[in-house]
Coordinates of C-alpha atoms in Angstrom, one line a residue:
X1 CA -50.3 153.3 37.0
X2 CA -47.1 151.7 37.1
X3 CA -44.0 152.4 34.8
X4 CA -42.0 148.6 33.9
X5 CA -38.4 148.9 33.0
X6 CA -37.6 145.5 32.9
X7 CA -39.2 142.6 30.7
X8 CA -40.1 139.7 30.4
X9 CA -42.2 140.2 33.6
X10 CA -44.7 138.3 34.7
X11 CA -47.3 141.3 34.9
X12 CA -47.4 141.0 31.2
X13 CA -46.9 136.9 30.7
X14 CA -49.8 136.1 33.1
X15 CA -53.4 135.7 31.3
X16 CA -56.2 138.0 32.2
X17 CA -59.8 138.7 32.1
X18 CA -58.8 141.6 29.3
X19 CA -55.9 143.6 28.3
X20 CA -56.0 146.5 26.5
X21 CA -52.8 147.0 24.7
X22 CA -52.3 150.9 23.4
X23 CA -48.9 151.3 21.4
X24 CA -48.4 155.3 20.7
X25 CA -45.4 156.2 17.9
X26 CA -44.6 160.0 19.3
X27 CA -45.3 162.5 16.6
X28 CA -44.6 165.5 19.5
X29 CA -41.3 166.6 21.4
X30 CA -40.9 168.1 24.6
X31 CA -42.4 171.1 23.9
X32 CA -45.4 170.5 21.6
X33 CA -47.3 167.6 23.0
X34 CA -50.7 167.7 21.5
X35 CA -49.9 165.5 18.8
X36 CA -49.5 162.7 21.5
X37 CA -52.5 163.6 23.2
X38 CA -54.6 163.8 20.2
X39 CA -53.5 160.3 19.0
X40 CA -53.8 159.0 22.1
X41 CA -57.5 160.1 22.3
X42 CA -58.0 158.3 19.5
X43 CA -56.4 154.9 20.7
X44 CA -58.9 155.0 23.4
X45 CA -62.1 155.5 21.3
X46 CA -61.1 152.8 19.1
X47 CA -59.9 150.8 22.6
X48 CA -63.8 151.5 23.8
X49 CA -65.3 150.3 19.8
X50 CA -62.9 147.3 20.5
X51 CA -64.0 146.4 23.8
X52 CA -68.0 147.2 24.1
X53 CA -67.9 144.2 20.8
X54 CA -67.1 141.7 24.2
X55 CA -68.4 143.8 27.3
X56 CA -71.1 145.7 28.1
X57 CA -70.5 149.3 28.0
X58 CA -70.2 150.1 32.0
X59 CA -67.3 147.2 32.0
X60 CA -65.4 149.6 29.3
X61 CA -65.8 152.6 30.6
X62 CA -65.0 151.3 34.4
X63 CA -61.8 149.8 32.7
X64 CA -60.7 152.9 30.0
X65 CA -61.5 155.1 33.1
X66 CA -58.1 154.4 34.2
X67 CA -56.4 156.2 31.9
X68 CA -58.9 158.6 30.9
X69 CA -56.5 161.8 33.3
X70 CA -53.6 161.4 31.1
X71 CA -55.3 163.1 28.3
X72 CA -54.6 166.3 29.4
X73 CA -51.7 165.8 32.0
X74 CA -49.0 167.5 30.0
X75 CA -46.0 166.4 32.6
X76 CA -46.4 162.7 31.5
X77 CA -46.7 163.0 27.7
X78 CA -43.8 165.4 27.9
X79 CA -41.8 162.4 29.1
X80 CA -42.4 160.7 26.0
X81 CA -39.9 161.0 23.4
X82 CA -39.8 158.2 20.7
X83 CA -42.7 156.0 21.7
X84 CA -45.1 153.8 24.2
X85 CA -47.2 151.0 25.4
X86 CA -49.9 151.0 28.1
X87 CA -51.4 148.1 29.2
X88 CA -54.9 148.2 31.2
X89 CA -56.1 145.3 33.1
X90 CA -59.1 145.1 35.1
X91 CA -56.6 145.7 38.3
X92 CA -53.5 147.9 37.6
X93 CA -52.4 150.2 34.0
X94 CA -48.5 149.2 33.3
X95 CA -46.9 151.6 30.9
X96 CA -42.8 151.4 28.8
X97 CA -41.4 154.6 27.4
X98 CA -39.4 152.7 25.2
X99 CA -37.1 154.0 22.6
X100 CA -37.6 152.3 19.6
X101 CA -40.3 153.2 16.9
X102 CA -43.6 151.0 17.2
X103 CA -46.8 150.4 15.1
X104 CA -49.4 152.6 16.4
X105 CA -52.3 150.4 17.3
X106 CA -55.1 148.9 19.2
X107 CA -55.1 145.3 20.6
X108 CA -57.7 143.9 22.8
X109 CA -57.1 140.5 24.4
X110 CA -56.8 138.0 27.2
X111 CA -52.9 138.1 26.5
X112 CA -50.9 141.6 26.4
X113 CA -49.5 142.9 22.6
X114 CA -45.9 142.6 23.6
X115 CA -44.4 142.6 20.1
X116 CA -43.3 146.6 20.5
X117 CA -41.5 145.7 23.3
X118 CA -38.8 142.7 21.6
X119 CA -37.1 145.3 19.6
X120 CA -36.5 147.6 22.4
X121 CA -35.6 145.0 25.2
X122 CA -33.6 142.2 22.5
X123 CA -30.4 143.4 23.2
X124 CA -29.7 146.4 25.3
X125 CA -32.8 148.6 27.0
X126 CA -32.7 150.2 30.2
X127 CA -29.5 150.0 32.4
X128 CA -28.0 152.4 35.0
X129 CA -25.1 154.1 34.4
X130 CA -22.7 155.0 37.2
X131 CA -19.5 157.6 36.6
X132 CA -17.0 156.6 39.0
X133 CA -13.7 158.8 39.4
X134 CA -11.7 158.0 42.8
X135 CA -13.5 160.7 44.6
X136 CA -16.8 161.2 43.8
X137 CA -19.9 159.6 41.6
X138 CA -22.8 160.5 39.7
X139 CA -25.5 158.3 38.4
X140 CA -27.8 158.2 35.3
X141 CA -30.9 156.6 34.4
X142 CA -30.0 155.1 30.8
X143 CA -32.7 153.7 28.0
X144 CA -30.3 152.6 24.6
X145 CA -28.3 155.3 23.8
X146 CA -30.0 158.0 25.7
X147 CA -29.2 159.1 29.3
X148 CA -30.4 161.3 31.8
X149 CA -28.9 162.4 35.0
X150 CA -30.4 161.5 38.3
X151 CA -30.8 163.8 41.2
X152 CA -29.4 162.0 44.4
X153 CA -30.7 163.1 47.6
X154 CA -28.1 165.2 50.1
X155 CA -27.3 162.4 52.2
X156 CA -26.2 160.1 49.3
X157 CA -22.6 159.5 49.6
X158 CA -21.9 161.0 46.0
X159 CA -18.2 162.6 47.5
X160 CA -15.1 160.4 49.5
X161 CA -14.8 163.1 52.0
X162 CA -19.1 162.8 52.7
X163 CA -19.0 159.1 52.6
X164 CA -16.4 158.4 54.9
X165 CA -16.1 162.0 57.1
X166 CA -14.0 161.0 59.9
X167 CA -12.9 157.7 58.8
X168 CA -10.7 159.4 56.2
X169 CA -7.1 157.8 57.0
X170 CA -5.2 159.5 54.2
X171 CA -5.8 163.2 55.0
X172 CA -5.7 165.8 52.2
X173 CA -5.2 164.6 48.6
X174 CA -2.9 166.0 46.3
X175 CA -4.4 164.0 42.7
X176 CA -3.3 164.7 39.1
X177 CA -4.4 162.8 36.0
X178 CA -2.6 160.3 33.9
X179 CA -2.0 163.2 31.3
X180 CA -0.6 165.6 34.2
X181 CA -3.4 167.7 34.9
X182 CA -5.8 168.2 38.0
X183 CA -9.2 166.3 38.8
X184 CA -8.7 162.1 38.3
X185 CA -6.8 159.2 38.1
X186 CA -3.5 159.0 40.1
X187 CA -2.4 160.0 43.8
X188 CA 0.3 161.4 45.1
X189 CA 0.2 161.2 48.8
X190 CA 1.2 163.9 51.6
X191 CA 3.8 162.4 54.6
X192 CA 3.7 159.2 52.5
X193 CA 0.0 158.6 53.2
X194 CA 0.1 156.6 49.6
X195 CA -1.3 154.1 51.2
X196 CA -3.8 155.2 53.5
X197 CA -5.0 157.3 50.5
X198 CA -5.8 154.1 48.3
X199 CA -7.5 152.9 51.4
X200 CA -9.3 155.5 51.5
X201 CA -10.4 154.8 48.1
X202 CA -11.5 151.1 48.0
X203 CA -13.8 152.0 51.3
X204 CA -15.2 154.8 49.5
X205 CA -15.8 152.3 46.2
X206 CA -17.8 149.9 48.9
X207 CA -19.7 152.9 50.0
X208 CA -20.6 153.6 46.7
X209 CA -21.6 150.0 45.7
X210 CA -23.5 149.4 49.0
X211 CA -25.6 152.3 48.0
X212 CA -26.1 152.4 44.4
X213 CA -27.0 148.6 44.9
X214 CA -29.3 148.8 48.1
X215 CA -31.3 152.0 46.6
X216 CA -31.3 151.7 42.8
X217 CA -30.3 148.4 41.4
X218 CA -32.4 146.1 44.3
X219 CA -35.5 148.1 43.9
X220 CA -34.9 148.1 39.6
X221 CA -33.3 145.2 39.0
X222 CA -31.8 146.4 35.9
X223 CA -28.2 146.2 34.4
X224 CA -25.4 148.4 36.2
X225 CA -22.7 149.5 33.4
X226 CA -19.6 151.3 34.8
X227 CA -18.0 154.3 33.4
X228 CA -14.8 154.9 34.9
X229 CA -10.9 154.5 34.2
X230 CA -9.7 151.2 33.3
X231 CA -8.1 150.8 37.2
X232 CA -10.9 152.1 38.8
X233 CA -13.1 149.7 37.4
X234 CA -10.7 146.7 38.2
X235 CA -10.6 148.1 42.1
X236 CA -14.9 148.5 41.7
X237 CA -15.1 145.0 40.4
X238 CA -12.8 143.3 43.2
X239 CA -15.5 144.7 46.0
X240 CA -18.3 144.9 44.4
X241 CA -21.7 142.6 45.9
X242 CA -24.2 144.0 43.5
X243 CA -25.4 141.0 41.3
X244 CA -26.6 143.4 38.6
X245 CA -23.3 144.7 37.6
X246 CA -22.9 144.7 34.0
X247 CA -20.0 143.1 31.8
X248 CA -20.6 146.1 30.2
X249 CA -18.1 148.9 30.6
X250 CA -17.1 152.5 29.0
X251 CA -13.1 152.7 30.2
X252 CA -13.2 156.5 30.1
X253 CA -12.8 159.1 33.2
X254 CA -16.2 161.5 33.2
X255 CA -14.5 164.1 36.0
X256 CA -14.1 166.3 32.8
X257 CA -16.7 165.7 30.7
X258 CA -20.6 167.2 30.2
X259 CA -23.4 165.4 30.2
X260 CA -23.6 165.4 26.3
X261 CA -20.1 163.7 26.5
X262 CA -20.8 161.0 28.8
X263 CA -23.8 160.6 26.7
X264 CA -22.0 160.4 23.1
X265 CA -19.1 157.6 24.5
X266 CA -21.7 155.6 26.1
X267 CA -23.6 155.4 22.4
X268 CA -20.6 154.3 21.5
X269 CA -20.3 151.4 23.4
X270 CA -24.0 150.4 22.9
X271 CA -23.8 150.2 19.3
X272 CA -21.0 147.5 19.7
X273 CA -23.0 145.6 22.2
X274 CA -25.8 145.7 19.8
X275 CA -23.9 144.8 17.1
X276 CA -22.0 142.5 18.7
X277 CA -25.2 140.5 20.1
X278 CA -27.0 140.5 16.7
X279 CA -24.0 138.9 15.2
X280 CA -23.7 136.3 17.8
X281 CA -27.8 135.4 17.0
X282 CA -26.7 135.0 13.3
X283 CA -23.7 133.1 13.9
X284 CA -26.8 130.6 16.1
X285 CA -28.8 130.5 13.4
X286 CA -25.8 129.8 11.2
X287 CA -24.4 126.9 12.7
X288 CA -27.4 125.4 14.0
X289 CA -28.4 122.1 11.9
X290 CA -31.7 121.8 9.8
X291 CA -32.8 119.1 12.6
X292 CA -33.2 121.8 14.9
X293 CA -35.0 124.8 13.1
X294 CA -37.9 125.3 12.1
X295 CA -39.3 127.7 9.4
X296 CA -42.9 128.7 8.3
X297 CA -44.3 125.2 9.9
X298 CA -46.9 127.1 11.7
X299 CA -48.3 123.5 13.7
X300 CA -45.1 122.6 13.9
X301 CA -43.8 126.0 15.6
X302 CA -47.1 126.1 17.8
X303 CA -46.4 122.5 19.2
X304 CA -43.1 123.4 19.9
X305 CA -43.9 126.4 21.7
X306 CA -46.1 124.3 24.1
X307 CA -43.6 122.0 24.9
X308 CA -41.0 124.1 25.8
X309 CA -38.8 123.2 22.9
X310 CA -37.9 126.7 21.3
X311 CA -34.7 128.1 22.6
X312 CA -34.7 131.2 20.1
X313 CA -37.5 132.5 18.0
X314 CA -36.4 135.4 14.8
X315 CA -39.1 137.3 13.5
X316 CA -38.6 139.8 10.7
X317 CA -40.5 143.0 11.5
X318 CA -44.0 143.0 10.7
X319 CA -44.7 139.4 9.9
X320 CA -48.0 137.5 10.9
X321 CA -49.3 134.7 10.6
X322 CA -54.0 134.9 10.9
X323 CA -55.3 132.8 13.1
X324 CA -54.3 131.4 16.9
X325 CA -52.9 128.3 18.3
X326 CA -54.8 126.3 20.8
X327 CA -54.9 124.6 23.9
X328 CA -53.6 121.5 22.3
X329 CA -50.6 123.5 20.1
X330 CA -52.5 123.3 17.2
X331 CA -52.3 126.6 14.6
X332 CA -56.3 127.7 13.5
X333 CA -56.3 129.6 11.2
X334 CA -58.9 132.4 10.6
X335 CA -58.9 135.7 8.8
X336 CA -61.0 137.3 11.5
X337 CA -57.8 137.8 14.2
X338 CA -53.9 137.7 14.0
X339 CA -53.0 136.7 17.2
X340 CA -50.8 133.8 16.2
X341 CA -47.8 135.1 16.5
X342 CA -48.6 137.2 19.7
X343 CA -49.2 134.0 21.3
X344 CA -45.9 132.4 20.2
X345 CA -43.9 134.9 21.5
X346 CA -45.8 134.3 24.9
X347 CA -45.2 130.3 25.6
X348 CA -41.9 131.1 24.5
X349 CA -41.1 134.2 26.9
X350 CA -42.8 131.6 29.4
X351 CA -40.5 128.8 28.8
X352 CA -37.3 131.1 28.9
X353 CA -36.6 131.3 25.4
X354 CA -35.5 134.2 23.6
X355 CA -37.5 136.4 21.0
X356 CA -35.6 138.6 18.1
X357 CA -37.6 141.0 16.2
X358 CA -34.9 141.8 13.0
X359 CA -35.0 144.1 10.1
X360 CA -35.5 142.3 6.4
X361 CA -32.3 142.6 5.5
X362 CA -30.9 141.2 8.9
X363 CA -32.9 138.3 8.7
X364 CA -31.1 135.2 8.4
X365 CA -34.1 133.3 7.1
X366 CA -35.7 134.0 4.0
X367 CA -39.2 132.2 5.3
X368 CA -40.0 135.5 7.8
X369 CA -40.0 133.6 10.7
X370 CA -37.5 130.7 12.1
X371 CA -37.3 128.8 15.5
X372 CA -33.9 127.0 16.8
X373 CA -34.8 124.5 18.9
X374 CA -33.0 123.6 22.2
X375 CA -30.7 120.0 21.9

């Protein structure tokens, strides 16, 4: 079983025999987990009613058997804290914590159910977070507004004096704030070692970028956000080769600060990049020109999605459309499935567009559903 922190992927845009898609709304906390495990007892027999309709019943329990030991392993659900999808294929089980509410359901397919995942991945999801101060680092595993310390191994180069030893030039540091006090920010050297001291600190900064990059943002590809003093982070940008460092940046020192701290001032930045990104998707929709949206044209919007043509896709939360498109683009429409707009979102994931899942009232469309087309 394999846990996904970044998406699109193509584990989930490829087509398959089957996927079971399982979406799990926590009703439990850390400490009372049975709530989880009941309801996610339940996903499964109705994943099994669901399947043996289209497979024989060895097929369903061969495929459901990958999942079946999670019932009663306590460690995992204890993990989950707002919600999460599993996805079973006939050859690996993928699985989100995510941390945004989802519908609880069932969906059995050729095509994964990746509507729960939009909301939680549409403008900021799951990102390191790396607390720089001029001597020393600590790095946190962050999903929106939530993070959680990780525990580096004893050879990581988390201190100056253990990542460069003997290659120190600037010997012992004398460093006071920018307030006056002891712990960050500006150096005062010893024999005039001022600048040996802030060479000291740009090879450390490299240290720290050549490992935070080779063993956490390589193997994650996900998002790197600094959190460090406005001149630490212009020094960390100038040497910096990891391609996954973010724009985003909380201009704060954490020498001082608790876990609960860091936490609360990097919630505060997330809420303006969210806000900030859904107002630049309204301010799309806004000046894009009735040539190039679409509405509720459902042949229309499943042509378009074939070709390539959508370059953003809104959906307010919970709409559907019965029915599914075709190989030709065509929309069908039947009473007896709902897949429509699953398969929407799919060709246009595929083609690299982009898919917004909004609230009613932050919908800029009044049809439920509107595409802007690319020039």
């Amino acid at each position: 079983m394999i846990e996904l922190f970044a998406f699109p992927t193509d584990e989930l845009l490829q087509e398959n025999e089957v996927v079971v898609s399982l979406a799990l709304n926590s009703e439990s906390n850390s400490y009372d987990i049975e709530a989880n495990q009941i309801q996610f007892q339940n996903l499964l027999k109705q994943a099994k009613e669901k399947l043996c309709e289209k497979f024989d019943k060895k097929y369903c329990d061969g495929l459901l058997e990958k999942v079946n030991g999670l019932k009663d392993n306590t460690h995992f659900w204890r993990k989950v804290t707002d919600s999460i999808v599993f996805y079973i294929t006939p050859d690996e089980v993928y699985y989100y914590l995510l941390s945004v509410p989802v519908h609880t359901r069932v969906v059995v397919s050729d095509k994964a159910y990746i509507l729960p995942l939009i909301a939680n991945f549409q403008y900021i999801s799951y990102y390191h977070l790396l607390c720089l101060n001029h001597d020393k680092f600590s790095l946190y595993s962050g999903r929106k507004d939530t993070i959680q310390k990780i525990d580096l191994p004893e050879d990581a180069p988390d201190t100056l004096v253990k990542a460069l030893g003997e290659e120190l030039t600037g010997g012992a540091l004398n460093v006071a704030d920018y307030a006056g006090g002891p712990g960050t920010g500006m150096f005062h050297g010893h024999n005039e070692k001022s600048n040996e001291v802030a060479i000291d600190q740009i090879n450390y900064f490299r240290e720290v970028d050549k490992y935070v990059n080779e063993y956490f943002s390589k193997p994650s590809e996900l998002p790197l956000v600094l959190f460090a003093l406005p001149a630490n982070i212009a020094d960390f940008k100038k040497i910096s080769k990891n391609a996954y460092l973010d724009e985003t940046r909380v201009e704060a020192s954490s020498a001082k600060l608790t876990d609960n701290d860091i936490q609360a001032k990097t919630k505060e930045v997330v809420d303006e990049i969210i806000n900030r990104r859904y107002e630049k998707v309204v301010k799309q929709f806004e000046e894009t020109t009735p040539e190039f949206k679409l509405g509720a044209q459902y042949n229309d919007l499943a042509m378009a999605s074939i070709q390539g043509k959508i370059d953003t896709l809104l959906l307010e939360d919970h709409y559907q459309v019965n029915g599914h498109i075709d190989g030709n683009g065509q929309h069908h429409e039947s009473p007896e499935n709902n897949i429509f707009i699953n398969q929407l979102v799919h060709n246009v994931l595929k083609t690299k567009g982009n898919v917004f899942v909004l609230e009613t009232e932050g919908m800029p469309s009044d049809t439920g559903i509107a595409a802007l087309l690319r020039f």
